[in-house]
Amino acid sequence: LDQINVMLPLVNRDWEGELQNVGDTVQVRTPGNITMGSYGRGGSINYQDLQPLKEPMTVSDAEYFAFQVDDLDRAQSDLSAMDIYMKRAAVALNNTIEKKLLAQTALVHADNQITGASGAAIAITGANVYGLLVQARSALSRKNVPLEGRWAIVDPDTTSQLLQSPQFIRATDLGDRVVEEGSLNGQVNRPGFIGRCAGFDVYESNQVYTDGTAKYPVFGDRDFISYAAQLKEMEILRLQVTFADAVRGLLLHDAHVFSECSKRGACIKAAM
């Protein structure tokens, strides 16, 4: 999953605890803010209470996959049917996780939601796409989100508009491209990475959040979304009622945007 999922490397996965069942609670590490104080000779120092450095998150979602491979299909194929379908199961897991993570776009802080007049959706074009990314950059900067590590997730149609913008630096221009394994020019593989624009590492995903009337390209940094997951079961079974092997897997997972972390994300309400 780390080799094909766009969002997993971009979110906070620093959680502690044990996931056994739906409803289990884990502790997610979240950073507190440090403030400066004035000091004079002989003065006293006030120490900030930065609790909670960890915040609780209840994992309330369990999803599974299950498939069987008939002995006849296995015998009549020169390829491993089981291996093929295991790869498809990984794709199904990938899409499920990606959709859950990008659904957290709905929890972006209200100040960081970029819309047209009266909350209307904006039609993204090659002419305005760069300006919209600059607005997202400004929204995050006003909330003191660090410049380093900012990312943007866009849909394929928005990518096509970015490719028409002279301000967009393509991945090939950076000497970086998506490869199946390893790295290029010292940079690790980054699934979905297409380039940089307005201070964001830009990634493309088919799972960009939509609400049925608009889509929402999203911007943030690693601490915007928190995610906890455990592939609880992975079993290979010999079925009793037919000549076939079966595989099933159970994923316990959930994502959350904590109140203070909602300021670390921004989104554009874009026309579909």
Coordinates of C-alpha atoms in Angstrom, one line a residue:
L1 CA 0.0 0.0 0.0
D2 CA 2.8 2.4 0.7
Q3 CA 4.0 1.9 -2.9
I4 CA 0.6 2.9 -4.5
N5 CA -1.3 5.0 -2.0
V6 CA -1.1 8.8 -2.4
M7 CA -2.3 9.8 1.0
L8 CA -0.7 7.4 3.4
P9 CA 2.8 9.1 3.3
L10 CA 1.1 12.6 3.7
V11 CA -0.9 12.1 7.0
N12 CA -0.1 11.7 10.7
R13 CA 0.2 8.0 11.5
D14 CA 1.7 8.4 14.9
W15 CA -0.7 6.5 17.1
E16 CA -0.3 4.3 20.1
G17 CA -2.6 1.5 21.3
E18 CA -3.9 -1.9 20.1
L19 CA -6.6 -2.3 17.5
Q20 CA -8.6 -5.5 18.2
N21 CA -12.2 -4.5 17.5
V22 CA -14.4 -1.7 16.2
G23 CA -14.8 0.9 18.9
D24 CA -11.2 0.6 20.2
T25 CA -9.5 3.9 21.1
V26 CA -5.9 4.8 20.2
Q27 CA -3.9 7.8 21.3
V28 CA -2.7 10.0 18.4
R29 CA 0.3 12.2 19.0
T30 CA -0.4 15.9 18.1
P31 CA 2.0 18.8 18.5
G32 CA 1.2 21.7 20.8
N33 CA 2.1 25.3 20.1
I34 CA 4.9 27.0 22.0
T35 CA 4.6 30.7 22.9
M36 CA 7.3 33.2 23.9
G37 CA 7.3 35.2 27.1
S38 CA 9.2 38.3 28.4
Y39 CA 11.9 37.8 31.0
G40 CA 13.5 40.3 33.3
R41 CA 16.3 39.8 35.9
G42 CA 15.0 37.9 38.8
G43 CA 11.7 37.3 37.1
S44 CA 9.8 34.0 37.2
I45 CA 9.2 31.6 34.3
N46 CA 5.7 30.3 33.5
Y47 CA 5.8 26.8 31.9
Q48 CA 3.1 26.0 29.3
D49 CA 0.9 23.0 29.9
L50 CA 1.0 21.4 26.4
Q51 CA -1.4 18.6 27.2
P52 CA -2.7 16.8 25.4
L53 CA 0.4 15.8 23.4
K54 CA -1.8 12.8 22.7
E55 CA -5.5 12.9 21.7
P56 CA -7.9 10.0 21.7
M57 CA -9.4 8.7 18.5
T58 CA -12.0 6.0 18.3
V59 CA -11.6 3.6 15.4
S60 CA -15.2 2.8 14.2
D61 CA -14.8 1.3 10.8
A62 CA -14.2 -2.3 9.8
E63 CA -14.1 -3.3 6.1
Y64 CA -13.2 -6.6 4.5
F65 CA -12.4 -8.2 1.2
A66 CA -13.0 -11.9 0.3
F67 CA -12.6 -13.9 -2.9
Q68 CA -12.2 -17.5 -4.0
V69 CA -10.1 -19.1 -6.8
D70 CA -11.6 -22.3 -8.2
D71 CA -9.1 -25.1 -8.8
L72 CA -10.2 -25.3 -12.5
D73 CA -9.3 -21.7 -13.1
R74 CA -5.9 -22.3 -11.4
A75 CA -5.3 -25.4 -13.5
Q76 CA -6.2 -23.9 -16.8
S77 CA -4.1 -20.7 -16.4
D78 CA -0.3 -20.4 -17.0
L79 CA -0.4 -17.4 -14.6
S80 CA -1.0 -17.6 -10.8
A81 CA -4.6 -16.6 -10.4
M82 CA -4.1 -16.2 -6.7
D83 CA -1.3 -13.8 -7.1
I84 CA -3.3 -11.8 -9.6
Y85 CA -6.3 -11.4 -7.4
M86 CA -4.1 -10.6 -4.3
K87 CA -2.8 -7.6 -6.3
R88 CA -6.4 -6.6 -7.1
A89 CA -7.2 -6.9 -3.3
A90 CA -4.4 -4.5 -2.6
V91 CA -5.9 -2.1 -5.1
A92 CA -9.3 -2.4 -3.4
L93 CA -7.7 -1.7 0.0
N94 CA -5.8 1.3 -1.5
N95 CA -9.0 2.8 -2.9
T96 CA -10.8 2.3 0.4
I97 CA -8.1 4.0 2.4
E98 CA -7.6 6.8 0.0
K99 CA -11.4 7.6 -0.1
K100 CA -11.6 7.6 3.7
L101 CA -8.6 9.9 4.1
L102 CA -9.7 12.4 1.4
A103 CA -13.2 12.5 2.9
Q104 CA -11.7 14.4 5.8
T105 CA -11.6 17.4 3.5
A106 CA -15.1 18.1 4.8
L107 CA -13.5 19.0 8.1
V108 CA -11.2 21.8 6.8
H109 CA -11.5 24.9 9.0
A110 CA -14.1 27.3 7.7
D111 CA -11.6 30.1 7.2
N112 CA -9.6 28.0 4.8
Q113 CA -12.5 27.1 2.4
I114 CA -12.1 28.9 -0.9
T115 CA -15.3 29.4 -2.8
G116 CA -16.8 31.7 -5.4
A117 CA -19.4 34.4 -4.7
S118 CA -22.0 33.4 -2.2
G119 CA -20.3 30.1 -1.7
A120 CA -20.7 29.0 -5.3
A121 CA -18.3 26.4 -6.8
I122 CA -15.5 27.8 -8.9
A123 CA -14.8 26.5 -12.4
I124 CA -11.1 25.7 -12.5
T125 CA -9.3 26.7 -15.7
G126 CA -5.7 26.9 -16.9
A127 CA -6.0 30.7 -16.4
N128 CA -7.1 30.7 -12.8
V129 CA -5.7 27.5 -11.3
Y130 CA -2.4 29.1 -10.2
G131 CA -4.2 31.9 -8.5
L132 CA -6.4 29.5 -6.6
L133 CA -3.4 27.6 -5.3
V134 CA -1.9 30.9 -4.2
Q135 CA -5.1 31.6 -2.3
A136 CA -4.8 28.2 -0.6
R137 CA -1.2 29.0 0.2
S138 CA -2.2 32.3 1.8
A139 CA -4.9 30.6 3.9
L140 CA -2.5 28.1 5.4
S141 CA 0.1 30.8 6.0
R142 CA -2.4 33.0 7.9
K143 CA -2.9 30.0 10.2
N144 CA 0.9 29.7 10.7
V145 CA 1.2 26.3 9.0
P146 CA 4.9 25.7 8.3
L147 CA 6.0 26.2 4.7
E148 CA 7.9 22.9 4.7
G149 CA 6.0 19.7 3.8
R150 CA 2.9 21.3 2.3
W151 CA 1.0 19.2 -0.2
A152 CA -2.0 19.5 -2.6
I153 CA -4.2 16.7 -3.8
V154 CA -6.0 17.4 -7.1
D155 CA -8.3 15.4 -9.4
P156 CA -7.3 14.5 -13.0
D157 CA -9.3 17.3 -14.5
T158 CA -7.5 19.9 -12.3
T159 CA -4.2 18.3 -13.3
S160 CA -5.0 18.9 -16.9
Q161 CA -5.5 22.6 -16.1
L162 CA -2.3 22.8 -14.1
L163 CA -0.4 21.4 -17.1
Q164 CA -1.5 24.5 -19.0
S165 CA -0.2 26.8 -16.3
P166 CA 3.4 28.2 -16.9
Q167 CA 3.8 28.4 -13.1
F168 CA 3.5 24.7 -12.6
I169 CA 6.8 22.8 -12.4
R170 CA 6.3 19.3 -13.7
A171 CA 7.8 16.3 -12.0
T172 CA 10.0 15.6 -15.0
D173 CA 11.5 19.1 -14.7
L174 CA 12.3 18.4 -11.0
G175 CA 14.1 15.2 -12.1
D176 CA 11.5 13.2 -10.2
R177 CA 8.9 10.8 -11.5
V178 CA 6.7 8.0 -10.2
V179 CA 8.5 4.7 -10.4
E180 CA 7.5 1.3 -9.2
E181 CA 10.4 0.9 -6.8
G182 CA 13.5 2.6 -5.6
S183 CA 14.3 6.3 -6.1
L184 CA 15.4 8.7 -8.7
N185 CA 18.0 11.4 -8.1
G186 CA 18.0 10.7 -4.4
Q187 CA 14.2 11.2 -4.0
V188 CA 12.1 8.4 -2.7
N189 CA 9.2 7.1 -4.7
R190 CA 6.1 9.3 -4.2
P191 CA 2.9 7.7 -5.6
G192 CA 0.8 10.2 -7.6
F193 CA 3.4 13.0 -7.5
I194 CA 3.1 15.2 -10.5
G195 CA 5.1 18.4 -9.6
R196 CA 5.2 21.6 -7.6
C197 CA 3.2 24.8 -7.6
A198 CA 2.8 27.7 -5.2
G199 CA 4.9 26.0 -2.6
F200 CA 2.9 22.7 -2.7
D201 CA 4.0 19.2 -3.7
V202 CA 1.1 18.4 -6.0
Y203 CA -0.3 14.9 -6.2
E204 CA -3.1 13.5 -8.4
S205 CA -5.8 11.2 -7.1
N206 CA -9.1 9.8 -8.4
Q207 CA -10.5 9.9 -4.9
V208 CA -10.7 13.7 -4.4
Y209 CA -13.6 14.4 -2.1
T210 CA -17.0 15.3 -3.7
D211 CA -20.3 16.1 -2.1
G212 CA -22.4 15.4 -5.2
T213 CA -22.5 19.0 -6.4
A214 CA -18.8 20.0 -6.2
K215 CA -15.3 18.6 -5.8
Y216 CA -12.7 19.7 -3.3
P217 CA -9.0 19.8 -4.2
V218 CA -7.4 19.8 -0.8
F219 CA -4.2 21.3 0.7
G220 CA -2.4 20.6 3.9
D221 CA 0.6 19.2 5.7
R222 CA 1.3 16.0 7.6
D223 CA -0.5 17.0 10.8
F224 CA -3.8 17.9 9.1
I225 CA -5.3 14.4 9.0
S226 CA -4.6 11.6 11.5
Y227 CA -5.0 7.9 10.5
A228 CA -4.9 4.7 12.4
A229 CA -5.2 1.2 10.8
Q230 CA -4.6 -2.4 11.5
L231 CA -5.0 -5.2 8.9
K232 CA -6.5 -7.4 11.6
E233 CA -6.9 -10.6 9.7
M234 CA -5.5 -12.1 6.5
E235 CA -6.5 -15.7 6.0
I236 CA -6.2 -18.3 3.2
L237 CA -8.9 -21.0 3.5
R238 CA -9.7 -24.3 1.8
L239 CA -13.4 -24.2 1.1
Q240 CA -15.4 -27.3 2.0
V241 CA -18.4 -26.9 -0.4
T242 CA -16.3 -26.6 -3.6
F243 CA -12.8 -27.2 -5.0
A244 CA -11.4 -23.7 -4.3
D245 CA -9.1 -21.7 -2.2
A246 CA -10.4 -18.5 -0.6
V247 CA -8.7 -15.4 0.8
R248 CA -10.2 -12.9 3.2
G249 CA -8.9 -9.8 5.0
L250 CA -10.3 -7.5 7.7
L251 CA -9.2 -3.9 7.9
L252 CA -9.8 -1.9 11.1
H253 CA -9.2 1.8 10.4
D254 CA -10.4 5.3 10.9
A255 CA -9.3 8.9 10.1
H256 CA -9.9 12.1 12.1
V257 CA -9.1 15.8 11.9
F258 CA -8.7 17.2 15.4
S259 CA -10.0 20.7 16.0
E260 CA -6.7 22.6 16.1
C261 CA -5.4 20.5 13.2
S262 CA -8.3 21.6 11.0
K263 CA -6.5 24.9 10.5
R264 CA -3.7 23.0 8.8
G265 CA -5.9 22.2 5.8
A266 CA -7.5 24.2 3.0
C267 CA -9.8 23.3 0.1
I268 CA -11.2 24.8 -3.1
K269 CA -14.9 24.3 -3.8
A270 CA -14.6 23.5 -7.5
A271 CA -17.2 22.8 -10.2
M272 CA -17.4 19.2 -11.2

